[in-house]
Tab-separated table of C-alpha atoms in Angstrom:
chain	number	residue	atom	x	y	z
A	1	MET	CA	60.207	172.405	319.061
A	2	TYR	CA	56.491	172.872	318.937
A	3	SER	CA	54.601	171.152	316.192
A	4	ILE	CA	51.524	173.169	315.216
A	5	GLN	CA	48.812	171.167	313.143
A	6	GLN	CA	46.628	173.556	311.172
A	7	GLN	CA	43.027	172.542	310.968
A	8	GLU	CA	41.777	171.956	307.424
A	9	LEU	CA	39.586	174.609	305.925
A	10	PHE	CA	37.270	172.371	304.021
A	11	SER	CA	36.538	168.760	304.361
A	12	PHE	CA	36.574	166.298	301.268
A	13	GLN	CA	32.902	166.036	301.181
A	14	GLN	CA	32.653	169.913	301.192
A	15	LEU	CA	35.047	170.209	298.385
A	16	LEU	CA	32.842	167.732	296.321
A	17	GLU	CA	29.883	169.876	296.949
A	18	ILE	CA	31.818	173.153	295.845
A	19	LYS	CA	32.404	171.438	292.509
A	20	PRO	CA	30.229	173.177	289.878
A	21	ASP	CA	27.243	171.171	288.892
A	22	ASP	CA	27.149	170.155	285.137
A	23	ARG	CA	23.287	170.643	284.845
A	24	TYR	CA	23.358	170.434	280.951
A	25	ALA	CA	24.918	167.032	280.901
A	26	PRO	CA	21.545	165.139	280.906
A	27	ILE	CA	20.538	167.325	277.964
A	28	LEU	CA	23.638	167.396	275.766
A	29	GLU	CA	24.176	163.625	275.991
A	30	HIS	CA	21.337	163.047	273.567
A	31	LEU	CA	22.867	165.072	270.686
A	32	ASP	CA	24.829	163.391	267.966
A	33	PHE	CA	27.226	165.750	266.387
A	34	LYS	CA	29.146	163.052	264.257
A	35	SER	CA	27.898	164.207	260.873
A	36	VAL	CA	28.484	167.777	261.917
A	37	LEU	CA	32.149	167.173	263.097
A	38	GLN	CA	32.883	165.346	259.773
A	39	ARG	CA	32.078	168.504	257.759
A	40	LEU	CA	34.063	170.758	260.266
A	41	ARG	CA	37.134	168.507	260.527
A	42	LYS	CA	40.152	169.686	258.520
A	43	GLN	CA	40.178	168.004	255.141
A	44	SER	CA	43.960	168.226	254.414
A	45	ARG	CA	47.084	167.848	256.493
A	46	LEU	CA	48.693	170.871	254.979
A	47	GLY	CA	48.262	174.214	256.549
A	48	PRO	CA	48.058	175.384	260.221
A	49	PRO	CA	46.788	172.988	262.760
A	50	GLN	CA	43.163	173.022	263.848
A	51	THR	CA	42.922	174.808	267.238
A	52	LEU	CA	39.211	175.329	267.599
A	53	ASN	CA	37.013	173.080	269.690
A	54	PHE	CA	34.061	172.653	267.361
A	55	PRO	CA	31.913	170.425	269.700
A	56	ALA	CA	32.304	172.856	272.543
A	57	MET	CA	31.416	175.803	270.294
A	58	LEU	CA	28.186	173.923	269.116
A	59	TYR	CA	27.381	173.096	272.810
A	60	SER	CA	27.901	176.871	273.753
A	61	LEU	CA	25.439	177.929	270.980
A	62	LEU	CA	22.794	175.675	272.264
A	63	ILE	CA	23.422	176.526	275.980
A	64	ALA	CA	23.221	180.268	274.933
A	65	LYS	CA	19.615	179.586	273.606
A	66	ILE	CA	18.600	178.026	276.796
A	67	GLU	CA	20.078	180.775	278.983
A	68	ARG	CA	18.561	183.503	276.612
A	69	MET	CA	22.018	184.889	275.452
A	70	ASP	CA	21.083	186.947	272.270
A	71	PHE	CA	24.518	187.936	270.901
A	72	VAL	CA	27.741	185.850	270.102
A	73	LYS	CA	29.774	188.538	271.964
A	74	ASP	CA	27.907	187.596	275.113
A	75	ILE	CA	29.059	183.920	274.620
A	76	VAL	CA	32.575	184.951	274.169
A	77	ARG	CA	32.579	187.273	277.240
A	78	ARG	CA	30.980	184.552	279.294
A	79	LEU	CA	33.569	181.950	278.228
A	80	LYS	CA	36.443	184.342	279.224
A	81	THR	CA	34.998	185.240	282.708
A	82	SER	CA	33.297	182.014	283.817
A	83	ILE	CA	35.121	178.769	284.314
A	84	GLU	CA	31.893	177.016	285.169
A	85	PHE	CA	30.291	178.033	281.890
A	86	ARG	CA	33.461	176.722	279.948
A	87	MET	CA	33.084	173.431	281.666
A	88	GLN	CA	29.403	173.309	280.830
A	89	CYS	CA	30.313	173.999	277.234
A	90	ARG	CA	32.905	171.167	277.242
A	91	PHE	CA	35.905	173.472	276.796
A	92	THR	CA	39.088	172.086	278.292
A	93	GLY	CA	41.803	174.139	279.939
A	94	SER	CA	44.041	174.112	276.908
A	95	ASP	CA	41.381	175.218	274.399
A	96	THR	CA	41.605	178.820	273.390
A	97	THR	CA	38.466	180.889	273.556
A	98	PRO	CA	36.972	181.343	270.052
A	99	SER	CA	36.485	184.902	268.675
A	100	GLU	CA	33.414	186.372	267.334
A	101	ALA	CA	34.724	185.868	263.803
A	102	SER	CA	35.349	182.118	264.484
A	103	TYR	CA	31.684	181.714	265.561
A	104	SER	CA	30.628	183.608	262.508
A	105	ARG	CA	32.348	181.350	260.245
A	106	LEU	CA	31.063	178.299	262.047
A	107	ILE	CA	27.492	179.623	261.650
A	108	ARG	CA	28.066	180.003	257.910
A	109	VAL	CA	29.246	176.458	257.512
A	110	LEU	CA	26.242	175.171	259.574
A	111	ASN	CA	23.990	176.984	257.160
A	112	ASP	CA	25.687	176.096	253.958
A	113	HIS	CA	25.387	172.269	254.667
A	114	GLN	CA	22.138	172.333	256.784
A	115	LEU	CA	24.097	170.694	259.589
A	116	ILE	CA	21.684	171.860	262.431
A	117	GLU	CA	18.697	170.619	260.399
A	118	MET	CA	20.383	167.111	260.067
A	119	VAL	CA	20.851	166.936	263.851
A	120	GLN	CA	17.279	168.076	264.441
A	121	ASP	CA	15.935	165.317	261.961
A	122	GLY	CA	18.045	162.724	263.628
A	123	LEU	CA	16.750	163.681	267.139
A	124	VAL	CA	13.075	163.456	265.857
A	125	LEU	CA	13.848	160.052	264.458
A	126	ASP	CA	15.095	158.922	267.910
A	127	ALA	CA	11.958	160.324	269.463
A	128	ILE	CA	9.804	158.386	267.015
A	129	SER	CA	11.713	155.174	267.692
A	130	GLU	CA	11.243	155.617	271.508
A	131	GLY	CA	7.576	156.161	271.170
A	132	PHE	CA	7.477	159.808	272.234
A	133	ILE	CA	5.947	161.048	268.888
A	134	PRO	CA	2.658	159.097	268.093
A	135	GLY	CA	2.457	160.975	264.779
A	136	LEU	CA	-1.301	160.451	264.379
A	137	HIS	CA	-2.343	164.167	264.740
A	138	LEU	CA	-0.211	166.944	263.363
A	139	ALA	CA	-0.611	170.583	263.205
A	140	PHE	CA	1.154	173.410	261.360
A	141	ASP	CA	1.231	177.208	261.445
A	142	SER	CA	3.557	180.291	261.046
A	143	SER	CA	4.489	183.076	263.467
A	144	ALA	CA	6.088	186.477	263.125
A	145	VAL	CA	9.873	186.769	263.970
A	146	GLU	CA	11.077	190.319	264.161
A	147	ALA	CA	14.450	191.330	262.728
A	148	TRP	CA	16.878	193.403	264.685
A	149	ASN	CA	17.616	196.432	262.511
A	150	ALA	CA	18.489	200.131	262.754
A	151	VAL	CA	15.857	202.512	261.363
A	152	PHE	CA	16.780	205.990	260.646
A	153	SER	CA	14.460	209.066	260.946
A	154	ASP	CA	13.642	208.957	257.159
A	155	GLY	CA	12.521	205.315	257.505
A	156	ALA	CA	15.263	203.664	255.690
A	157	VAL	CA	16.650	200.381	257.129
A	158	LYS	CA	20.552	200.280	257.706
A	159	ARG	CA	21.907	197.747	255.218
A	160	LYS	CA	25.078	195.696	255.748
A	161	THR	CA	28.137	197.451	254.538
A	162	SER	CA	30.211	195.943	251.678
A	163	ARG	CA	32.989	193.721	252.487
A	164	GLN	CA	35.313	195.541	250.066
A	165	ASN	CA	35.821	198.321	252.581
A	166	GLN	CA	36.490	195.961	255.558
A	167	LYS	CA	39.933	194.934	256.693
A	168	PRO	CA	41.121	191.525	255.698
A	169	LEU	CA	40.809	188.937	258.423
A	170	THR	CA	43.910	187.612	260.163
A	171	PRO	CA	45.063	184.076	259.307
A	172	GLN	CA	44.592	182.980	262.861
A	173	ILE	CA	40.788	183.082	262.669
A	174	GLU	CA	40.438	181.490	259.275
A	175	GLN	CA	40.064	178.035	260.718
A	176	LEU	CA	37.180	177.193	258.328
A	177	SER	CA	37.787	177.366	254.599
A	178	VAL	CA	34.558	178.931	253.577
A	179	PRO	CA	34.135	181.391	250.741
A	180	ILE	CA	33.034	184.834	251.761
A	181	GLU	CA	29.620	185.746	250.304
A	182	GLU	CA	27.101	188.435	250.935
A	183	ASP	CA	24.266	187.395	253.221
A	184	VAL	CA	21.851	189.719	251.393
A	185	LYS	CA	21.692	189.365	247.690
A	186	GLU	CA	21.228	192.439	245.508
A	187	GLU	CA	17.472	193.016	244.942
A	188	THR	CA	16.472	192.672	241.214
A	189	ALA	CA	13.701	194.781	239.828
A	190	PRO	CA	10.305	193.149	239.825
A	191	PRO	CA	8.774	192.301	236.368
A	192	PRO	CA	6.278	194.709	235.118
A	193	THR	CA	2.735	193.670	235.852
A	194	PRO	CA	0.450	193.193	232.838
A	195	GLN	CA	-1.686	196.328	231.933
A	196	LYS	CA	-5.289	196.338	233.139
A	197	TYR	CA	-7.787	196.596	230.502
A	198	GLY	CA	-11.403	197.894	230.652
A	199	ARG	CA	-14.500	195.816	230.445
A	200	GLY	CA	-15.658	194.381	227.122
A	201	ARG	CA	-14.711	191.424	225.062
A	202	PRO	CA	-11.593	192.179	222.970
A	203	LYS	CA	-11.087	191.140	219.349
A	204	LYS	CA	-9.369	188.043	218.405
A	205	GLU	CA	-6.002	189.652	217.640
A	206	GLU	CA	-6.100	191.653	220.804
A	207	ALA	CA	-6.980	188.592	222.924
A	208	ILE	CA	-4.030	186.668	221.541
A	209	ARG	CA	-1.865	189.616	222.303
A	210	ARG	CA	-3.009	189.919	225.870
A	211	ALA	CA	-2.646	186.154	226.498
A	212	GLU	CA	1.052	186.239	225.181
A	213	GLU	CA	1.607	189.302	227.452
A	214	ARG	CA	0.293	187.376	230.299
A	215	LYS	CA	2.316	184.251	229.497
A	216	ALA	CA	5.518	186.271	229.186
A	217	TYR	CA	4.849	187.798	232.647
A	218	GLU	CA	4.195	184.540	234.396
A	219	ALA	CA	7.448	183.195	232.944
A	220	THR	CA	9.349	185.857	234.850
A	221	LEU	CA	7.836	185.017	238.194
A	222	SER	CA	9.791	182.949	240.765
A	223	THR	CA	8.525	179.845	242.269
A	224	PHE	CA	6.965	181.470	245.316
A	225	GLU	CA	5.353	184.231	243.266
A	226	LYS	CA	3.274	181.749	241.188
A	227	PRO	CA	-0.123	180.371	242.258
A	228	VAL	CA	0.056	177.735	245.099
A	229	ALA	CA	-1.132	174.989	242.793
A	230	ASP	CA	1.831	175.569	240.418
A	231	MET	CA	4.193	174.629	243.398
A	232	LEU	CA	3.031	171.019	243.848
A	233	PRO	CA	5.164	169.556	240.899
A	234	TYR	CA	8.443	170.936	242.682
A	235	THR	CA	10.302	168.794	245.203
A	236	TYR	CA	11.196	169.818	248.794
A	237	GLU	CA	14.859	170.604	247.832
A	238	GLU	CA	13.837	172.758	244.851
A	239	LEU	CA	11.427	174.776	246.986
A	240	MET	CA	13.956	175.260	249.754
A	241	GLU	CA	16.534	176.430	247.072
A	242	GLU	CA	14.094	179.020	245.839
A	243	LEU	CA	12.786	180.070	249.334
A	244	PRO	CA	13.115	183.782	249.996
A	245	ARG	CA	15.077	184.383	253.220
A	246	ALA	CA	15.769	188.228	253.198
A	247	PRO	CA	13.853	190.308	255.900
A	248	GLU	CA	10.699	191.880	254.505
A	249	ARG	CA	7.823	193.980	255.826
A	250	CYS	CA	4.500	192.151	256.341
A	251	ALA	CA	1.086	193.112	257.626
A	252	LYS	CA	-1.697	190.665	258.505
A	253	LYS	CA	-4.714	190.142	260.758
A	254	ASN	CA	-4.254	188.374	264.060
A	255	ALA	CA	-6.784	186.012	265.731
A	256	LYS	CA	-8.787	189.016	267.036
A	257	GLY	CA	-9.091	190.673	263.785
A	258	PHE	CA	-6.527	193.467	264.277
A	259	LEU	CA	-4.029	194.302	261.657
A	260	THR	CA	-0.463	193.779	262.783
A	261	SER	CA	2.769	194.719	261.061
A	262	TRP	CA	6.415	193.688	261.570
A	263	TYR	CA	9.756	193.763	259.766
A	264	GLY	CA	11.502	190.465	259.650
A	265	TYR	CA	10.872	186.803	259.056
A	266	LYS	CA	8.185	184.208	259.373
A	267	ALA	CA	8.756	180.965	261.277
A	268	ASN	CA	6.854	178.008	259.786
A	269	VAL	CA	6.722	174.769	261.839
A	270	ILE	CA	4.817	171.557	261.879
A	271	VAL	CA	4.372	169.771	265.279
A	272	ASP	CA	2.945	166.605	266.688
A	273	ALA	CA	-0.342	167.750	268.352
A	274	ASP	CA	-0.303	165.062	270.981
A	275	SER	CA	3.383	165.331	272.178
A	276	GLN	CA	4.181	168.875	270.985
A	277	TYR	CA	7.447	167.910	269.319
A	278	VAL	CA	8.657	170.123	266.457
A	279	LEU	CA	9.005	167.741	263.406
A	280	THR	CA	10.269	170.216	260.976
A	281	GLY	CA	10.357	173.906	260.143
A	282	PHE	CA	12.069	176.762	258.381
A	283	LEU	CA	12.486	180.439	258.406
A	284	SER	CA	11.349	182.527	255.397
A	285	SER	CA	10.747	186.154	254.542
A	286	ALA	CA	7.772	187.682	256.276
A	287	ASN	CA	5.728	188.470	253.196
A	288	ILE	CA	5.526	184.815	252.013
A	289	ASN	CA	1.964	183.572	251.926
A	290	ASP	CA	1.027	181.041	254.689
A	291	GLN	CA	-0.394	178.589	252.012
A	292	ARG	CA	2.887	178.549	250.212
A	293	GLY	CA	4.745	177.889	253.477
A	294	GLY	CA	2.344	175.039	254.139
A	295	VAL	CA	3.195	173.417	250.856
A	296	VAL	CA	6.822	173.465	251.833
A	297	LEU	CA	6.110	171.992	255.309
A	298	LEU	CA	4.042	169.113	253.892
A	299	LYS	CA	6.707	168.425	251.162
A	300	ALA	CA	9.248	168.272	254.036
A	301	LEU	CA	7.156	165.989	256.124
A	302	ALA	CA	6.822	163.410	253.301
A	303	ASN	CA	10.434	163.636	252.530
A	304	LYS	CA	11.912	163.301	256.094
A	305	PHE	CA	9.354	161.099	257.822
A	306	PRO	CA	7.415	158.850	255.525
A	307	MET	CA	7.176	156.181	258.202
A	308	LEU	CA	4.584	158.255	260.141
A	309	GLN	CA	1.060	156.834	260.033
A	310	ILE	CA	-0.728	160.196	260.053
A	311	LYS	CA	-4.410	160.322	260.472
A	312	HIS	CA	-5.257	164.083	260.652
A	313	ILE	CA	-3.440	167.335	260.060
A	314	MET	CA	-4.824	170.532	261.385
A	315	ALA	CA	-4.570	174.091	260.475
A	316	ASP	CA	-6.294	177.386	260.700
A	317	LYS	CA	-8.330	179.136	258.002
A	318	GLY	CA	-5.291	180.768	256.577
A	319	TYR	CA	-4.505	177.421	255.007
A	320	ASP	CA	-7.747	176.791	253.426
A	321	ALA	CA	-6.663	176.062	249.889
A	322	HIS	CA	-7.403	173.248	247.537
A	323	PRO	CA	-3.601	172.446	246.960
A	324	LEU	CA	-3.012	171.916	250.608
A	325	TYR	CA	-6.012	169.643	250.932
A	326	LYS	CA	-4.621	167.645	248.014
A	327	LEU	CA	-1.210	167.282	249.531
A	328	ILE	CA	-2.688	166.117	252.860
A	329	HIS	CA	-4.765	163.441	251.108
A	330	SER	CA	-1.457	162.392	249.190
A	331	LEU	CA	-0.057	161.614	252.672
A	332	ASP	CA	-3.029	159.316	253.340
A	333	ALA	CA	-4.288	161.685	256.053
A	334	PHE	CA	-7.447	163.877	256.458
A	335	PRO	CA	-7.247	167.705	256.649
A	336	ILE	CA	-8.927	169.393	259.588
A	337	ILE	CA	-8.861	173.129	258.326
A	338	ASP	CA	-11.286	175.762	259.015
A	339	PHE	CA	-13.387	176.810	256.075
A	340	ILE	CA	-13.583	180.297	254.562
A	341	HIS	CA	-17.160	181.033	253.182
A	342	HIS	CA	-16.688	183.148	250.129
A	343	THR	CA	-20.126	182.417	248.856
A	344	GLU	CA	-23.449	181.002	250.242
A	345	PRO	CA	-23.730	177.209	250.908
A	346	PRO	CA	-25.328	175.280	248.026
A	347	GLU	CA	-29.070	174.772	248.172
A	348	GLY	CA	-30.081	172.014	250.413
A	349	PHE	CA	-26.971	172.302	252.758
A	350	ASN	CA	-26.184	174.321	255.704
A	351	LYS	CA	-22.841	176.206	256.380
A	352	ASP	CA	-21.072	172.913	257.513
A	353	PHE	CA	-22.213	171.214	254.225
A	354	HIS	CA	-24.693	168.798	255.956
A	355	PRO	CA	-27.869	168.017	254.032
A	356	ILE	CA	-31.019	169.754	255.186
A	357	CYS	CA	-34.570	168.285	255.208
A	358	GLU	CA	-37.688	170.185	253.866
A	359	GLN	CA	-38.366	171.344	257.342
A	360	GLY	CA	-34.815	172.952	257.663
A	361	LYS	CA	-33.401	170.425	259.885
A	362	ALA	CA	-29.752	169.385	259.355
A	363	TYR	CA	-28.829	165.734	259.045
A	364	VAL	CA	-26.365	164.431	261.609
A	365	TYR	CA	-23.008	163.020	260.765
A	366	ASP	CA	-22.849	159.292	261.407
A	367	SER	CA	-19.753	157.692	260.215
A	368	TYR	CA	-17.225	157.353	257.397
A	369	ASP	CA	-16.981	154.278	255.064
A	370	PRO	CA	-13.241	153.855	254.053
A	371	THR	CA	-14.185	151.298	251.300
A	372	TYR	CA	-16.316	153.699	249.264
A	373	LYS	CA	-14.849	156.886	250.705
A	374	THR	CA	-18.197	158.290	251.641
A	375	LEU	CA	-19.679	160.260	254.523
A	376	LYS	CA	-22.926	158.926	256.144
A	377	PHE	CA	-25.532	161.344	257.533
A	378	THR	CA	-28.592	160.169	259.242
A	379	ARG	CA	-31.966	161.835	259.888
A	380	PRO	CA	-32.090	164.108	263.023
A	381	LYS	CA	-34.048	162.941	266.125
A	382	GLU	CA	-36.360	166.078	265.663
A	383	CYS	CA	-37.736	164.552	262.522
A	384	SER	CA	-39.068	161.303	264.095
A	385	ASN	CA	-42.492	162.828	264.486
A	386	CYS	CA	-42.520	164.767	261.217
A	387	PRO	CA	-45.359	164.028	258.868
A	388	LEU	CA	-42.899	163.913	255.940
A	389	ALA	CA	-40.739	161.381	257.642
A	390	GLU	CA	-42.006	158.448	255.511
A	391	SER	CA	-42.599	160.246	252.185
A	392	GLY	CA	-40.594	163.418	251.938
A	393	CYS	CA	-37.292	162.952	253.728
A	394	GLN	CA	-35.056	160.040	253.238
A	395	LYS	CA	-33.419	158.377	256.201
A	396	VAL	CA	-29.761	158.421	255.199
A	397	TYR	CA	-27.531	160.599	252.962
A	398	LYS	CA	-24.196	159.382	251.610
A	399	ILE	CA	-21.759	161.866	250.135
A	400	LYS	CA	-18.592	161.047	248.269
A	401	VAL	CA	-15.458	162.850	249.872
A	402	ASP	CA	-13.919	163.189	246.362
A	403	GLN	CA	-16.838	165.394	245.188
A	404	ASP	CA	-15.089	168.297	246.927
A	405	ILE	CA	-12.258	167.654	249.341
A	406	ARG	CA	-12.492	171.065	250.828
A	407	LYS	CA	-16.137	170.843	251.857
A	408	ASN	CA	-16.210	167.110	252.594
A	409	THR	CA	-13.864	166.266	255.524
A	410	VAL	CA	-13.349	163.298	257.793
A	411	PRO	CA	-15.039	163.598	260.326
A	412	ALA	CA	-17.609	165.862	258.708
A	413	ARG	CA	-17.462	169.640	259.421
A	414	GLY	CA	-19.559	170.795	262.386
A	415	SER	CA	-19.532	167.292	263.960
A	416	GLU	CA	-18.268	166.709	267.504
A	417	GLY	CA	-15.391	164.793	266.179
A	418	PHE	CA	-14.228	167.664	263.929
A	419	LYS	CA	-14.346	170.111	266.762
A	420	GLN	CA	-12.405	167.970	269.135
A	421	LEU	CA	-9.668	167.443	266.511
A	422	TYR	CA	-9.512	171.123	265.664
A	423	LYS	CA	-9.001	172.030	269.277
A	424	LYS	CA	-5.658	170.086	269.029
A	425	ARG	CA	-4.423	172.705	266.548
A	426	THR	CA	-3.581	174.983	269.564
A	427	ALA	CA	-0.573	172.641	270.155
A	428	VAL	CA	1.354	174.567	267.628
A	429	GLU	CA	0.581	177.895	269.121
A	430	ARG	CA	1.866	176.709	272.581
A	431	VAL	CA	5.056	175.444	270.799
A	432	PHE	CA	5.479	178.945	269.403
A	433	ALA	CA	4.942	180.379	272.939
A	434	TYR	CA	7.707	178.163	274.318
A	435	LEU	CA	10.112	179.001	271.511
A	436	LYS	CA	9.586	182.760	271.997
A	437	GLU	CA	9.518	182.914	275.684
A	438	TYR	CA	12.386	180.520	276.569
A	439	PHE	CA	14.525	180.008	273.507
A	440	GLY	CA	14.880	183.411	271.967
A	441	LEU	CA	12.659	183.153	268.793
A	442	HIS	CA	10.677	186.275	269.381
A	443	ARG	CA	13.439	188.245	267.625
A	444	THR	CA	16.632	187.458	265.840
A	445	ARG	CA	19.673	189.604	265.962
A	446	HIS	CA	21.107	188.212	262.657
A	447	ARG	CA	20.329	188.519	259.040
A	448	GLY	CA	20.492	186.187	255.886
A	449	THR	CA	21.964	182.898	256.506
A	450	ARG	CA	22.674	183.695	260.269
A	451	ALA	CA	19.044	184.211	260.915
A	452	GLU	CA	18.194	180.565	259.523
A	453	VAL	CA	20.790	179.109	261.919
A	454	ASP	CA	19.384	181.211	264.773
A	455	PHE	CA	15.908	179.676	264.113
A	456	GLN	CA	17.338	176.159	263.767
A	457	LEU	CA	19.240	176.409	267.113
A	458	SER	CA	16.152	177.554	268.894
A	459	THR	CA	14.094	174.643	267.592
A	460	LEU	CA	16.871	172.104	268.310
A	461	ALA	CA	17.367	173.505	271.900
A	462	TYR	CA	13.508	173.073	272.525
A	463	THR	CA	13.514	169.563	270.949
A	464	VAL	CA	16.541	168.172	272.858
A	465	CYS	CA	15.173	169.678	276.238
A	466	LYS	CA	11.884	168.040	275.572
A	467	PHE	CA	13.569	164.631	274.600
A	468	ALA	CA	15.737	164.769	277.660
A	469	LEU	CA	12.704	165.306	279.935
A	470	ASP	CA	10.765	162.465	278.257
A	471	LYS	CA	13.648	160.134	278.664
A	472	TRP	CA	13.920	161.089	282.425
A	473	ASN	CA	10.249	160.464	282.950
A	474	GLN	CA	10.574	157.142	281.201
A	475	GLN	CA	13.296	156.085	283.476
A	476	LEU	CA	11.400	157.131	286.529
A	477	LYS	CA	8.441	155.051	285.324
A	478	GLN	CA	10.699	152.020	284.891
A	479	VAL	CA	12.130	152.369	288.255
A	480	ALA	CA	8.569	152.727	289.804
A	481	THR	CA	7.494	149.681	287.864
A	482	ALA	CA	10.430	147.608	288.997
A	483	ALA	CA	9.860	148.519	292.657
């Protein structure tokens, strides 16, 4: 008999090369989901067994952000059709593919317990311990996030239908015991504004009545409707509990002075200006004032990362408010915020609040004395040959910073040091560009609690990618040094 030996189609080395490459392994290995899994784990031995692979579901949500997948249905479809994608998300062959309802319930639990925020904070603490975040210069800002909505011809926005008319969910997908609540609360009627009165001084009884009317109106205002100074006594947890999260219409001027309008949300973040790490952030309604968002960011910074030795915090002129300067000084840091001139500078000072000599020459900023908290200004070089140099003009001016913390900054406004520090503020704008271009933050397809988780997933995906890249560069430097 003839023995025919068939030649092998692939060699062993070729089979290894055909194996799909797990390119997300160097990124996902830096995530610690222990605290998240403790919340998601089944609390009782009774009932049906837990069949969902929650770590793999979390990985799939992050990978979807990196691969710019906007909808949960795209994740489910990809899991059903791509074995390589299932392996990258850490699904095993025996795991069932989660449904869209299972992802929806997972997202609700993540938002109720702020689990993604906990993972983000832990990752930032790891970056601080590794030395990737200096924490000396920080910058914060806000950016528009459009909401995905259906607008009819009459301009009305399609609202979510009531769950009373929906069919009950099957027991197989109720893996998470979470109460069902509406994402968007019923809108309450705003309190009536006080009546506007004409000019003239009212009588005593009328003045008392108007004061009581004004006091009753202010008592009906929420925390984010009160003046910015009234928000300072609140803690970070209290502010986040009162934070409006529903999509709203907002209109504001951009950097070029043009009026822009959008419907949706506002992303508020504070980043390290030197390393471009996102320290913390939150998603709010679009109509929230930037200064109120800045108060929440600074409160979060003091609450989460008190170990940072911050020197300067930068922001644009939209945050030029006395309460924000006060909060920044409470962190033992100096504010670098562009000034809004509502009135002319005081007599004897220029627009940067430098002293001016009798000839109109501005004194030059010299240094800052931390012992007495004073700014030192010296006479300009042009005044060396001035006839009033010895009699009319003094050589040195010293100004207390506490006289006006808005006008007197360290370094002084208009100085070269102030300009160089203010240029670092653009780091937060670059971070927003990365989040919108590569991590899907330019528009959210969710509403209510799901929109907040969508923002947190974008920031977490950005942070873990940056952390993985810094760790890789650190290892390459160590290998080059050892060689």
